[in-house]
Amino acid sequence: MRALLLLPLTAALLSVGCGQKEDAAAPTTATPAPAAEPAKRELNVYNWSDYISEDAIAKFEEESNVKVTYDVFDSNEVLEAKLMAGNTGYDIVVPSLSFLGRQIQAGVFQPIDKARLKNYGNLDPQLMERIAQIDAD
């Protein structure tokens, strides 16, 4: 989605830079328009039901200016069927450790760029140890 947004922005910036030079206009006393609110980003999450409360999601949306679409599943089989079908559109998926290995083998997940996660080192060491047994990367 970011790539799609960058294309029109780049085109607009290039067209501004390629126009003819105009004579300076006389200064105006018009009131400047209020600053536009930044565009709300979206985050699509697929998780077990009852893992994250609606209140927590609402608070996250308010504090981060991110719209969360929160879908839930009730079994590993439902999750796996959706992932294996491909192109889910989810940014975050919360699988069970018992199914994670074969989902990784099937290539349904993108690698995590740990360098971009400044708090990666704060994750539970015991959990990370268990995950490393399935996915060393």
GROMACS .gro file of N, CA and C in nm:
model
  411
    1MET      N    1   0.082  -0.118   0.000
    1MET     CA    2   0.000   0.000   0.000
    1MET      C    3   0.087   0.125   0.000
    2ARG      N    4   0.198   0.124   0.078
    2ARG     CA    5   0.285   0.239   0.079
    2ARG      C    6   0.340   0.268  -0.060
    3ALA      N    7   0.376   0.162  -0.133
    3ALA     CA    8   0.429   0.181  -0.267
    3ALA      C    9   0.326   0.247  -0.356
    4LEU      N   10   0.200   0.211  -0.340
    4LEU     CA   11   0.095   0.271  -0.420
    4LEU      C   12   0.076   0.418  -0.387
    5LEU      N   13   0.096   0.456  -0.261
    5LEU     CA   14   0.082   0.595  -0.221
    5LEU      C   15   0.201   0.678  -0.265
    6LEU      N   16   0.317   0.617  -0.274
    6LEU     CA   17   0.436   0.691  -0.313
    6LEU      C   18   0.433   0.732  -0.459
    7LEU      N   19   0.373   0.653  -0.546
    7LEU     CA   20   0.370   0.684  -0.688
    7LEU      C   21   0.299   0.816  -0.717
    8PRO      N   22   0.175   0.840  -0.669
    8PRO     CA   23   0.112   0.970  -0.696
    8PRO      C   24   0.185   1.086  -0.630
    9LEU      N   25   0.240   1.063  -0.510
    9LEU     CA   26   0.313   1.168  -0.441
    9LEU      C   27   0.437   1.207  -0.521
   10THR      N   28   0.510   1.109  -0.571
   10THR     CA   29   0.629   1.136  -0.651
   10THR      C   30   0.590   1.211  -0.778
   11ALA      N   31   0.484   1.168  -0.844
   11ALA     CA   32   0.439   1.236  -0.967
   11ALA      C   33   0.402   1.381  -0.938
   12ALA      N   34   0.335   1.405  -0.827
   12ALA     CA   35   0.296   1.542  -0.792
   12ALA      C   36   0.418   1.628  -0.766
   13LEU      N   37   0.515   1.576  -0.693
   13LEU     CA   38   0.636   1.652  -0.665
   13LEU      C   39   0.714   1.681  -0.792
   14LEU      N   40   0.722   1.585  -0.882
   14LEU     CA   41   0.793   1.606  -1.008
   14LEU      C   42   0.722   1.710  -1.094
   15SER      N   43   0.590   1.708  -1.097
   15SER     CA   44   0.518   1.805  -1.181
   15SER      C   45   0.532   1.946  -1.125
   16VAL      N   46   0.541   1.961  -0.995
   16VAL     CA   47   0.562   2.092  -0.935
   16VAL      C   48   0.700   2.144  -0.974
   17GLY      N   49   0.798   2.059  -0.973
   17GLY     CA   50   0.934   2.099  -1.006
   17GLY      C   51   0.954   2.126  -1.153
   18CYS      N   52   0.866   2.081  -1.240
   18CYS     CA   53   0.882   2.096  -1.385
   18CYS      C   54   0.802   2.211  -1.442
   19GLY      N   55   0.725   2.281  -1.364
   19GLY     CA   56   0.642   2.390  -1.416
   19GLY      C   57   0.723   2.513  -1.451
   20GLN      N   58   0.657   2.609  -1.522
   20GLN     CA   59   0.724   2.734  -1.556
   20GLN      C   60   0.733   2.821  -1.433
   21LYS      N   61   0.838   2.903  -1.430
   21LYS     CA   62   0.857   2.993  -1.318
   21LYS      C   63   0.758   3.108  -1.331
   22GLU      N   64   0.689   3.139  -1.225
   22GLU     CA   65   0.593   3.248  -1.226
   22GLU      C   66   0.652   3.365  -1.151
   23ASP      N   67   0.602   3.485  -1.184
   23ASP     CA   68   0.644   3.604  -1.111
   23ASP      C   69   0.590   3.594  -0.970
   24ALA      N   70   0.663   3.651  -0.877
   24ALA     CA   71   0.620   3.647  -0.737
   24ALA      C   72   0.489   3.722  -0.723
   25ALA      N   73   0.396   3.663  -0.656
   25ALA     CA   74   0.266   3.725  -0.634
   25ALA      C   75   0.275   3.819  -0.517
   26ALA      N   76   0.185   3.914  -0.514
   26ALA     CA   77   0.181   4.008  -0.403
   26ALA      C   78   0.142   3.932  -0.277
   27PRO      N   79   0.200   3.968  -0.163
   27PRO     CA   80   0.166   3.898  -0.039
   27PRO      C   81   0.018   3.916  -0.007
   28THR      N   82  -0.040   3.813   0.051
   28THR     CA   83  -0.182   3.818   0.087
   28THR      C   84  -0.195   3.816   0.238
   29THR      N   85  -0.310   3.857   0.285
   29THR     CA   86  -0.336   3.856   0.428
   29THR      C   87  -0.438   3.748   0.463
   30ALA      N   88  -0.459   3.655   0.371
   30ALA     CA   89  -0.557   3.549   0.395
   30ALA      C   90  -0.511   3.460   0.510
   31THR      N   91  -0.606   3.411   0.584
   31THR     CA   92  -0.577   3.320   0.694
   31THR      C   93  -0.536   3.185   0.638
   32PRO      N   94  -0.423   3.131   0.685
   32PRO     CA   95  -0.382   3.001   0.632
   32PRO      C   96  -0.482   2.892   0.671
   33ALA      N   97  -0.494   2.795   0.585
   33ALA     CA   98  -0.583   2.682   0.612
   33ALA      C   99  -0.530   2.603   0.730
   34PRO      N  100  -0.618   2.547   0.811
   34PRO     CA  101  -0.569   2.465   0.923
   34PRO      C  102  -0.492   2.344   0.870
   35ALA      N  103  -0.394   2.302   0.947
   35ALA     CA  104  -0.313   2.187   0.907
   35ALA      C  105  -0.401   2.064   0.897
   36ALA      N  106  -0.382   1.991   0.790
   36ALA     CA  107  -0.460   1.868   0.771
   36ALA      C  108  -0.414   1.762   0.870
   37GLU      N  109  -0.509   1.687   0.919
   37GLU     CA  110  -0.475   1.577   1.009
   37GLU      C  111  -0.406   1.468   0.928
   38PRO      N  112  -0.298   1.411   0.982
   38PRO     CA  113  -0.229   1.307   0.906
   38PRO      C  114  -0.323   1.192   0.871
   39ALA      N  115  -0.301   1.134   0.755
   39ALA     CA  116  -0.384   1.022   0.711
   39ALA      C  117  -0.375   0.907   0.812
   40LYS      N  118  -0.487   0.847   0.840
   40LYS     CA  119  -0.490   0.736   0.934
   40LYS      C  120  -0.438   0.610   0.865
   41ARG      N  121  -0.339   0.548   0.926
   41ARG     CA  122  -0.285   0.424   0.873
   41ARG      C  123  -0.373   0.308   0.917
   42GLU      N  124  -0.356   0.194   0.852
   42GLU     CA  125  -0.437   0.077   0.883
   42GLU      C  126  -0.349  -0.040   0.922
   43LEU      N  127  -0.399  -0.123   1.013
   43LEU     CA  128  -0.330  -0.242   1.057
   43LEU      C  129  -0.433  -0.355   1.061
   44ASN      N  130  -0.407  -0.461   0.987
   44ASN     CA  131  -0.499  -0.575   0.981
   44ASN      C  132  -0.441  -0.690   1.063
   45VAL      N  133  -0.515  -0.729   1.165
   45VAL     CA  134  -0.468  -0.829   1.261
   45VAL      C  135  -0.561  -0.951   1.257
   46TYR      N  136  -0.500  -1.070   1.262
   46TYR     CA  137  -0.576  -1.196   1.269
   46TYR      C  138  -0.525  -1.270   1.392
   47ASN      N  139  -0.611  -1.290   1.491
   47ASN     CA  140  -0.568  -1.341   1.621
   47ASN      C  141  -0.677  -1.432   1.679
   48TRP      N  142  -0.638  -1.503   1.782
   48TRP     CA  143  -0.735  -1.583   1.857
   48TRP      C  144  -0.836  -1.489   1.921
   49SER      N  145  -0.960  -1.535   1.933
   49SER     CA  146  -1.062  -1.452   1.998
   49SER      C  147  -1.025  -1.433   2.144
   50ASP      N  148  -1.062  -1.320   2.198
   50ASP     CA  149  -1.042  -1.285   2.339
   50ASP      C  150  -0.895  -1.264   2.379
   51TYR      N  151  -0.804  -1.251   2.284
   51TYR     CA  152  -0.664  -1.227   2.319
   51TYR      C  153  -0.639  -1.079   2.350
   52ILE      N  154  -0.706  -0.991   2.278
   52ILE     CA  155  -0.688  -0.847   2.298
   52ILE      C  156  -0.826  -0.785   2.313
   53SER      N  157  -0.844  -0.708   2.419
   53SER     CA  158  -0.976  -0.649   2.444
   53SER      C  159  -1.006  -0.536   2.347
   54GLU      N  160  -1.134  -0.512   2.327
   54GLU     CA  161  -1.177  -0.402   2.240
   54GLU      C  162  -1.128  -0.269   2.295
   55ASP      N  163  -1.123  -0.256   2.429
   55ASP     CA  164  -1.073  -0.133   2.490
   55ASP      C  165  -0.927  -0.109   2.456
   56ALA      N  166  -0.847  -0.215   2.459
   56ALA     CA  167  -0.705  -0.202   2.426
   56ALA      C  168  -0.686  -0.161   2.281
   57ILE      N  169  -0.767  -0.216   2.192
   57ILE     CA  170  -0.759  -0.180   2.050
   57ILE      C  171  -0.798  -0.033   2.032
   58ALA      N  172  -0.906   0.009   2.096
   58ALA     CA  173  -0.951   0.148   2.085
   58ALA      C  174  -0.844   0.244   2.137
   59LYS      N  175  -0.782   0.210   2.247
   59LYS     CA  176  -0.677   0.296   2.304
   59LYS      C  177  -0.557   0.302   2.209
   60PHE      N  178  -0.518   0.188   2.152
   60PHE     CA  179  -0.408   0.185   2.056
   60PHE      C  180  -0.440   0.273   1.935
   61GLU      N  181  -0.562   0.262   1.884
   61GLU     CA  182  -0.602   0.342   1.767
   61GLU      C  183  -0.593   0.491   1.798
   62GLU      N  184  -0.640   0.529   1.916
   62GLU     CA  185  -0.640   0.669   1.956
   62GLU      C  186  -0.497   0.722   1.972
   63GLU      N  187  -0.412   0.646   2.036
   63GLU     CA  188  -0.276   0.692   2.064
   63GLU      C  189  -0.184   0.688   1.943
   64SER      N  190  -0.212   0.600   1.848
   64SER     CA  191  -0.119   0.582   1.736
   64SER      C  192  -0.172   0.634   1.602
   65ASN      N  193  -0.298   0.678   1.599
   65ASN     CA  194  -0.363   0.720   1.474
   65ASN      C  195  -0.359   0.608   1.370
   66VAL      N  196  -0.381   0.486   1.416
   66VAL     CA  197  -0.384   0.368   1.330
   66VAL      C  198  -0.521   0.302   1.345
   67LYS      N  199  -0.586   0.274   1.233
   67LYS     CA  200  -0.715   0.204   1.234
   67LYS      C  201  -0.687   0.054   1.232
   68VAL      N  202  -0.734  -0.017   1.332
   68VAL     CA  203  -0.712  -0.160   1.343
   68VAL      C  204  -0.836  -0.236   1.295
   69THR      N  205  -0.813  -0.327   1.201
   69THR     CA  206  -0.917  -0.423   1.163
   69THR      C  207  -0.876  -0.553   1.230
   70TYR      N  208  -0.957  -0.596   1.325
   70TYR     CA  209  -0.921  -0.709   1.411
   70TYR      C  210  -1.014  -0.826   1.382
   71ASP      N  211  -0.963  -0.926   1.312
   71ASP     CA  212  -1.039  -1.047   1.282
   71ASP      C  213  -0.991  -1.159   1.373
   72VAL      N  214  -1.082  -1.250   1.407
   72VAL     CA  215  -1.047  -1.358   1.499
   72VAL      C  216  -1.075  -1.495   1.436
   73PHE      N  217  -1.002  -1.594   1.487
   73PHE     CA  218  -1.026  -1.733   1.449
   73PHE      C  219  -1.040  -1.814   1.576
   74ASP      N  220  -1.099  -1.934   1.564
   74ASP     CA  221  -1.123  -2.014   1.683
   74ASP      C  222  -1.054  -2.149   1.682
   75SER      N  223  -0.974  -2.175   1.578
   75SER     CA  224  -0.899  -2.301   1.575
   75SER      C  225  -0.777  -2.286   1.485
   76ASN      N  226  -0.678  -2.369   1.512
   76ASN     CA  227  -0.558  -2.370   1.429
   76ASN      C  228  -0.591  -2.405   1.284
   77GLU      N  229  -0.687  -2.493   1.267
   77GLU     CA  230  -0.725  -2.537   1.133
   77GLU      C  231  -0.785  -2.422   1.051
   78VAL      N  232  -0.867  -2.340   1.115
   78VAL     CA  233  -0.926  -2.225   1.046
   78VAL      C  234  -0.816  -2.127   1.005
   79LEU      N  235  -0.726  -2.098   1.097
   79LEU     CA  236  -0.614  -2.010   1.067
   79LEU      C  237  -0.531  -2.065   0.952
   80GLU      N  238  -0.494  -2.191   0.962
   80GLU     CA  239  -0.407  -2.250   0.861
   80GLU      C  240  -0.473  -2.253   0.723
   81ALA      N  241  -0.601  -2.284   0.717
   81ALA     CA  242  -0.671  -2.286   0.588
   81ALA      C  243  -0.667  -2.148   0.523
   82LYS      N  244  -0.688  -2.044   0.602
   82LYS     CA  245  -0.687  -1.908   0.547
   82LYS      C  246  -0.546  -1.870   0.502
   83LEU      N  247  -0.445  -1.903   0.583
   83LEU     CA  248  -0.307  -1.868   0.547
   83LEU      C  249  -0.262  -1.942   0.422
   84MET      N  250  -0.295  -2.069   0.413
   84MET     CA  251  -0.252  -2.150   0.298
   84MET      C  252  -0.321  -2.105   0.169
   85ALA      N  253  -0.440  -2.046   0.180
   85ALA     CA  254  -0.509  -1.995   0.061
   85ALA      C  255  -0.435  -1.875   0.003
   86GLY      N  256  -0.359  -1.805   0.087
   86GLY     CA  257  -0.276  -1.693   0.041
   86GLY      C  258  -0.349  -1.561   0.032
   87ASN      N  259  -0.270  -1.456   0.018
   87ASN     CA  260  -0.320  -1.319   0.001
   87ASN      C  261  -0.427  -1.281   0.103
   88THR      N  262  -0.398  -1.301   0.230
   88THR     CA  263  -0.496  -1.272   0.334
   88THR      C  264  -0.512  -1.123   0.359
   89GLY      N  265  -0.407  -1.046   0.334
   89GLY     CA  266  -0.411  -0.903   0.361
   89GLY      C  267  -0.380  -0.869   0.506
   90TYR      N  268  -0.347  -0.968   0.586
   90TYR     CA  269  -0.317  -0.941   0.727
   90TYR      C  270  -0.173  -0.894   0.743
   91ASP      N  271  -0.155  -0.794   0.831
   91ASP     CA  272  -0.022  -0.745   0.864
   91ASP      C  273   0.037  -0.824   0.980
   92ILE      N  274  -0.049  -0.864   1.072
   92ILE     CA  275  -0.007  -0.940   1.190
   92ILE      C  276  -0.097  -1.062   1.205
   93VAL      N  277  -0.035  -1.178   1.221
   93VAL     CA  278  -0.107  -1.302   1.245
   93VAL      C  279  -0.047  -1.365   1.369
   94VAL      N  280  -0.131  -1.420   1.456
   94VAL     CA  281  -0.084  -1.478   1.582
   94VAL      C  282  -0.115  -1.628   1.581
   95PRO      N  283  -0.024  -1.708   1.524
   95PRO     CA  284  -0.047  -1.852   1.517
   95PRO      C  285  -0.006  -1.922   1.646
   96SER      N  286  -0.048  -2.047   1.659
   96SER     CA  287  -0.003  -2.131   1.770
   96SER      C  288   0.135  -2.186   1.737
   97LEU      N  289   0.214  -2.206   1.838
   97LEU     CA  290   0.348  -2.259   1.819
   97LEU      C  291   0.344  -2.397   1.754
   98SER      N  292   0.242  -2.477   1.787
   98SER     CA  293   0.233  -2.613   1.734
   98SER      C  294   0.212  -2.618   1.582
   99PHE      N  295   0.155  -2.515   1.523
   99PHE     CA  296   0.132  -2.511   1.379
   99PHE      C  297   0.232  -2.420   1.307
  100LEU      N  298   0.307  -2.343   1.383
  100LEU     CA  299   0.396  -2.243   1.326
  100LEU      C  300   0.500  -2.301   1.231
  101GLY      N  301   0.561  -2.413   1.267
  101GLY     CA  302   0.667  -2.472   1.186
  101GLY      C  303   0.624  -2.502   1.043
  102ARG      N  304   0.510  -2.567   1.028
  102ARG     CA  305   0.471  -2.601   0.892
  102ARG      C  306   0.418  -2.481   0.816
  103GLN      N  307   0.368  -2.381   0.886
  103GLN     CA  308   0.327  -2.258   0.818
  103GLN      C  309   0.450  -2.182   0.767
  104ILE      N  310   0.557  -2.184   0.845
  104ILE     CA  311   0.683  -2.124   0.800
  104ILE      C  312   0.736  -2.200   0.680
  105GLN      N  313   0.735  -2.334   0.689
  105GLN     CA  314   0.782  -2.418   0.577
  105GLN      C  315   0.702  -2.391   0.450
  106ALA      N  316   0.574  -2.362   0.464
  106ALA     CA  317   0.489  -2.335   0.349
  106ALA      C  318   0.511  -2.195   0.292
  107GLY      N  319   0.585  -2.112   0.366
  107GLY     CA  320   0.617  -1.978   0.317
  107GLY      C  321   0.505  -1.877   0.328
  108VAL      N  322   0.417  -1.894   0.426
  108VAL     CA  323   0.304  -1.803   0.437
  108VAL      C  324   0.338  -1.673   0.511
  109PHE      N  325   0.454  -1.668   0.576
  109PHE     CA  326   0.493  -1.549   0.652
  109PHE      C  327   0.609  -1.477   0.585
  110GLN      N  328   0.611  -1.346   0.601
  110GLN     CA  329   0.726  -1.268   0.556
  110GLN      C  330   0.826  -1.263   0.671
  111PRO      N  331   0.956  -1.254   0.639
  111PRO     CA  332   1.055  -1.244   0.746
  111PRO      C  333   1.038  -1.113   0.825
  112ILE      N  334   1.074  -1.117   0.950
  112ILE     CA  335   1.069  -0.997   1.035
  112ILE      C  336   1.205  -0.930   1.030
  113ASP      N  337   1.207  -0.801   1.001
  113ASP     CA  338   1.331  -0.724   1.003
  113ASP      C  339   1.354  -0.678   1.147
  114LYS      N  340   1.428  -0.756   1.222
  114LYS     CA  341   1.448  -0.729   1.365
  114LYS      C  342   1.518  -0.597   1.389
  115ALA      N  343   1.598  -0.551   1.294
  115ALA     CA  344   1.669  -0.424   1.309
  115ALA      C  345   1.571  -0.306   1.318
  116ARG      N  346   1.452  -0.322   1.264
  116ARG     CA  347   1.352  -0.214   1.267
  116ARG      C  348   1.268  -0.216   1.394
  117LEU      N  349   1.286  -0.318   1.476
  117LEU     CA  350   1.208  -0.332   1.599
  117LEU      C  351   1.296  -0.300   1.719
  118LYS      N  352   1.294  -0.175   1.762
  118LYS     CA  353   1.386  -0.132   1.867
  118LYS      C  354   1.362  -0.202   2.000
  119ASN      N  355   1.245  -0.256   2.023
  119ASN     CA  356   1.216  -0.325   2.149
  119ASN      C  357   1.216  -0.477   2.135
  120TYR      N  358   1.270  -0.527   2.025
  120TYR     CA  359   1.274  -0.671   2.002
  120TYR      C  360   1.344  -0.744   2.118
  121GLY      N  361   1.447  -0.684   2.172
  121GLY     CA  362   1.521  -0.744   2.283
  121GLY      C  363   1.441  -0.754   2.412
  122ASN      N  364   1.328  -0.688   2.419
  122ASN     CA  365   1.245  -0.691   2.540
  122ASN      C  366   1.142  -0.804   2.540
  123LEU      N  367   1.137  -0.881   2.430
  123LEU     CA  368   1.042  -0.992   2.424
  123LEU      C  369   1.082  -1.102   2.522
  124ASP      N  370   0.985  -1.175   2.569
  124ASP     CA  371   1.006  -1.281   2.668
  124ASP      C  372   1.111  -1.381   2.619
  125PRO      N  373   1.225  -1.392   2.690
  125PRO     CA  374   1.333  -1.481   2.645
  125PRO      C  375   1.290  -1.628   2.633
  126GLN      N  376   1.205  -1.675   2.724
  126GLN     CA  377   1.161  -1.814   2.718
  126GLN      C  378   1.076  -1.839   2.594
  127LEU      N  379   0.988  -1.746   2.563
  127LEU     CA  380   0.906  -1.759   2.442
  127LEU      C  381   0.995  -1.755   2.318
  128MET      N  382   1.090  -1.663   2.316
  128MET     CA  383   1.178  -1.650   2.199
  128MET      C  384   1.264  -1.776   2.182
  129GLU      N  385   1.300  -1.839   2.292
  129GLU     CA  386   1.376  -1.965   2.286
  129GLU      C  387   1.292  -2.075   2.222
  130ARG      N  388   1.166  -2.082   2.260
  130ARG     CA  389   1.077  -2.183   2.202
  130ARG      C  390   1.055  -2.159   2.053
  131ILE      N  391   1.039  -2.033   2.015
  131ILE     CA  392   1.020  -1.999   1.874
  131ILE      C  393   1.146  -2.033   1.795
  132ALA      N  394   1.263  -2.007   1.853
  132ALA     CA  395   1.391  -2.035   1.785
  132ALA      C  396   1.407  -2.184   1.755
  133GLN      N  397   1.344  -2.270   1.833
  133GLN     CA  398   1.351  -2.414   1.806
  133GLN      C  399   1.278  -2.449   1.676
  134ILE      N  400   1.182  -2.366   1.638
  134ILE     CA  401   1.105  -2.389   1.516
  134ILE      C  402   1.160  -2.304   1.401
  135ASP      N  403   1.198  -2.181   1.433
  135ASP     CA  404   1.246  -2.087   1.331
  135ASP      C  405   1.367  -2.012   1.387
  136ALA      N  406   1.484  -2.055   1.349
  136ALA     CA  407   1.607  -1.996   1.402
  136ALA      C  408   1.628  -1.852   1.355
  137ASP      N  409   1.563  -1.814   1.247
  137ASP     CA  410   1.579  -1.677   1.196
  137ASP      C  411   1.490  -1.584   1.272
   0.00000   0.00000   0.00000
